[in-house]
PDB file of C-alpha atoms in Angstrom:
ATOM      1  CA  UNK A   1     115.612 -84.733 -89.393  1.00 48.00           C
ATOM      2  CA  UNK A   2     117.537 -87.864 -88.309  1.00 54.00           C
ATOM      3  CA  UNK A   3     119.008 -89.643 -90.469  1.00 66.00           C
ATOM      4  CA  UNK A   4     117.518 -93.777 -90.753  1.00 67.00           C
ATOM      5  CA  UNK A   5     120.035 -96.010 -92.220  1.00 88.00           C
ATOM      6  CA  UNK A   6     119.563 -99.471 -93.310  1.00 92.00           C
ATOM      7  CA  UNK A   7     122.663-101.499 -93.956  1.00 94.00           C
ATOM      8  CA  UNK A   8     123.648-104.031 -97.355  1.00 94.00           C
ATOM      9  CA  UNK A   9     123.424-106.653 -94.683  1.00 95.00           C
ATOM     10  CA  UNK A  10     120.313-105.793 -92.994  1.00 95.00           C
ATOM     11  CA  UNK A  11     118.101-106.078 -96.814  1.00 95.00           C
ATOM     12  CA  UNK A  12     120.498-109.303 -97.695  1.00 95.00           C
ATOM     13  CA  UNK A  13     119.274-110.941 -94.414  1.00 96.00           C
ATOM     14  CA  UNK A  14     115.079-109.675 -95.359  1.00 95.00           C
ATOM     15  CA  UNK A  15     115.956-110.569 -99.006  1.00 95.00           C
ATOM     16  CA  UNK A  16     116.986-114.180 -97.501  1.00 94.00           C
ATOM     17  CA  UNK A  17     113.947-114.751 -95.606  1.00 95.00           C
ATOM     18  CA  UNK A  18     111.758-113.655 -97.810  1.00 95.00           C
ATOM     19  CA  UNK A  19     113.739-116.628-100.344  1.00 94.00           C
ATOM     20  CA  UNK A  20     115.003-113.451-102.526  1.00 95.00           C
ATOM     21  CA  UNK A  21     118.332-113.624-104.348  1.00 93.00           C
ATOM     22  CA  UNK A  22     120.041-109.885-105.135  1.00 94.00           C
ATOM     23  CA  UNK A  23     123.678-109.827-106.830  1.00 95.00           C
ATOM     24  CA  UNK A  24     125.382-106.603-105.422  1.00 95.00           C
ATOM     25  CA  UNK A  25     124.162-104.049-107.966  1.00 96.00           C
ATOM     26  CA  UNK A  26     120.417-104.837-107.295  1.00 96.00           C
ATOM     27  CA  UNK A  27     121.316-104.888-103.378  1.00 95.00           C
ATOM     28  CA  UNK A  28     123.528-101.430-103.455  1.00 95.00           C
ATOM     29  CA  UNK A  29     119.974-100.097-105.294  1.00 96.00           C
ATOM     30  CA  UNK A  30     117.389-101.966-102.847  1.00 96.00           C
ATOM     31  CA  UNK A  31     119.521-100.583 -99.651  1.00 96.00           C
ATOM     32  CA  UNK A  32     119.310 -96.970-100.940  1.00 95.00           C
ATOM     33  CA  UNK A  33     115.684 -97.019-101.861  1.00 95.00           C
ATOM     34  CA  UNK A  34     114.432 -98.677 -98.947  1.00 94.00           C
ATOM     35  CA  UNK A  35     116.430 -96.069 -96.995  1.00 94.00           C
ATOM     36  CA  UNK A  36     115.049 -93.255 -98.934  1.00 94.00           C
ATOM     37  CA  UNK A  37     111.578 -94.986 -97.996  1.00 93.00           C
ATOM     38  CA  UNK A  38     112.734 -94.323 -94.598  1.00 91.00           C
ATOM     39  CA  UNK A  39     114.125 -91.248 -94.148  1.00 91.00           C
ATOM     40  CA  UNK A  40     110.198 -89.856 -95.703  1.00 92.00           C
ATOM     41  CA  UNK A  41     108.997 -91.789 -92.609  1.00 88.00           C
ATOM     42  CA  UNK A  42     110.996 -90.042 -90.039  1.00 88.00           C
ATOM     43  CA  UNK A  43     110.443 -86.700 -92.063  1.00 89.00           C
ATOM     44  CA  UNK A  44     106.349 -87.197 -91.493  1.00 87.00           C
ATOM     45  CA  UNK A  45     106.965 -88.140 -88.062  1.00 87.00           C
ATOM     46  CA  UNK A  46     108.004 -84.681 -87.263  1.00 90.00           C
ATOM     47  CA  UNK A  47     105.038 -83.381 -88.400  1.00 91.00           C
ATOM     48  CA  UNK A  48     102.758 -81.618 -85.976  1.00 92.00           C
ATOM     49  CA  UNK A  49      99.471 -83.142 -85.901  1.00 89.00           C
ATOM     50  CA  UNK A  50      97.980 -81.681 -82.953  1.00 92.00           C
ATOM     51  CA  UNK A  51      94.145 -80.881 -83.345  1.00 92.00           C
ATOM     52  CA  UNK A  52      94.207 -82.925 -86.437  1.00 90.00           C
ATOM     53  CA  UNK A  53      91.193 -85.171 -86.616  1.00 88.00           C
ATOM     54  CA  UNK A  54      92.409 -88.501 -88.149  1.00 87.00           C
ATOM     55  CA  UNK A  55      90.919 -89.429 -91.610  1.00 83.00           C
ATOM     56  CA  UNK A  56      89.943 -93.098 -92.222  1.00 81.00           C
ATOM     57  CA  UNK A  57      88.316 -92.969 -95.803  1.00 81.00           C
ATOM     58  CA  UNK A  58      89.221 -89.832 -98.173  1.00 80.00           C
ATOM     59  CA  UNK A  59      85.788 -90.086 -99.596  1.00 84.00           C
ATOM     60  CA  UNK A  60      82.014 -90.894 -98.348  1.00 83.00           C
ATOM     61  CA  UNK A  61      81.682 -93.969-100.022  1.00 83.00           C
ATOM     62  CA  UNK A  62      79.508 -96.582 -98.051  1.00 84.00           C
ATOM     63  CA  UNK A  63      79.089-100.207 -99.034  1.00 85.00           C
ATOM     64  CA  UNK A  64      75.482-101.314 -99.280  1.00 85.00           C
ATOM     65  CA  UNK A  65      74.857-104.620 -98.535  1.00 90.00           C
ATOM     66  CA  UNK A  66      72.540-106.887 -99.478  1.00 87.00           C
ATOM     67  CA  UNK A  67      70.978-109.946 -97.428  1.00 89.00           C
ATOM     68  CA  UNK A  68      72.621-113.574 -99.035  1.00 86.00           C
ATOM     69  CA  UNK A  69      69.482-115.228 -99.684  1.00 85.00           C
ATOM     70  CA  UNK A  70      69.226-118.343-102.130  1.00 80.00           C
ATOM     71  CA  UNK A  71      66.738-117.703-104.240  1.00 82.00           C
ATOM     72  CA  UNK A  72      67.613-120.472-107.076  1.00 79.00           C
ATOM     73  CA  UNK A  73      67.803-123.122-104.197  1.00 78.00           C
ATOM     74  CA  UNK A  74      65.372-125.533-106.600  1.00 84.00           C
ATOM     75  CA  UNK A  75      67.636-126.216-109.353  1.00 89.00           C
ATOM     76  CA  UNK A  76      69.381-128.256-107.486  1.00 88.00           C
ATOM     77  CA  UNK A  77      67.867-131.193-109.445  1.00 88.00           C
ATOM     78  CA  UNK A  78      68.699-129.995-113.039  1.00 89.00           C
ATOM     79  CA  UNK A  79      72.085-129.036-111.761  1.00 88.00           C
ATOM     80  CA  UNK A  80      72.593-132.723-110.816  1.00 91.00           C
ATOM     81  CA  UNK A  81      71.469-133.432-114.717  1.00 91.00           C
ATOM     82  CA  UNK A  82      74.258-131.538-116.192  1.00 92.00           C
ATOM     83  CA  UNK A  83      76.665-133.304-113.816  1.00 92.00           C
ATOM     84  CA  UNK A  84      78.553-136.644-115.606  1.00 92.00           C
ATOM     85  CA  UNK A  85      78.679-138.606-112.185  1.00 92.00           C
ATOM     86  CA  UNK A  86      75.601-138.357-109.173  1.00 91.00           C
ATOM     87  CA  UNK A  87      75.911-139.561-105.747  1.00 91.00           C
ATOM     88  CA  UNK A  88      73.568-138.837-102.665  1.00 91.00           C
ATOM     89  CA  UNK A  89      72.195-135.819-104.567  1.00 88.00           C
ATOM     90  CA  UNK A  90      75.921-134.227-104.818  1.00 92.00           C
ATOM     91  CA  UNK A  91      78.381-134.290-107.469  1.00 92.00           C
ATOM     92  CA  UNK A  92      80.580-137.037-107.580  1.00 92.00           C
ATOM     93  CA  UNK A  93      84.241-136.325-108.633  1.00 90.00           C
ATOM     94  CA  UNK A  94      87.340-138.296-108.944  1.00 85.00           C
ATOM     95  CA  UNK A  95      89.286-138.996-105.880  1.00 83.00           C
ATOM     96  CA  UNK A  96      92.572-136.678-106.268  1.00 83.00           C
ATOM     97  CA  UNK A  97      94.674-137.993-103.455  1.00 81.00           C
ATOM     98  CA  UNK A  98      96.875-141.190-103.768  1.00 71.00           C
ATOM     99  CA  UNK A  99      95.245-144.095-102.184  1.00 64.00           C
ATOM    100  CA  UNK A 100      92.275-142.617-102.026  1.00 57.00           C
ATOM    101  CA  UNK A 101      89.224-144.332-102.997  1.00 55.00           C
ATOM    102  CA  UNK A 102      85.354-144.702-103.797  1.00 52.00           C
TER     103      UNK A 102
END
């Protein structure tokens, strides 16, 4: 098995980008798990998988769908009822960006 190491300085610099802060206890514990994490990577890559079929689901499951149809397209007018402001049969709201107006 070889042996995958990940340096302090390698997860500082992903830690960095990813707008993380570590003090060196948590980084000292992040470097040796993620290069644990590793080392079970290289382990199944020895694995010999020839003849193996791969295996995209574990189970049979299927997912049924359903044609979208609208079928409640004619409440559109008591919709507009319940609505406190109406404009060009839509819902008017209040503008949200500066400057913006009516």
């Amino acid at each position: 098995m070889s042996e995958t190491t990940i340096s302090k300085s390698e997860v500082a610099h992903v830690a960095n980008l990813a707008k993380l802060a570590f003090d060196d206890a948590e980084l000292v514990q992040f470097t040796t798990q993620l290069d644990n994490i590793l080392n079970i990577f290289d382990t199944l890559g020895e694995v010999n998988t020839d003849g193996v079929a791969p295996t995209y689901s574990v189970t049979e499951n299927v997912n049924h769908l359903r044609e979208d149809v609208a079928n409640n397209w004619h409440q559109k007018q008591a919709l507009l009822k319940n609505a406190p402001l109406e404009a060009a049969d839509l819902i008017k709201v209040p503008a949200i960006l500066d400057g913006e107006g009516e």
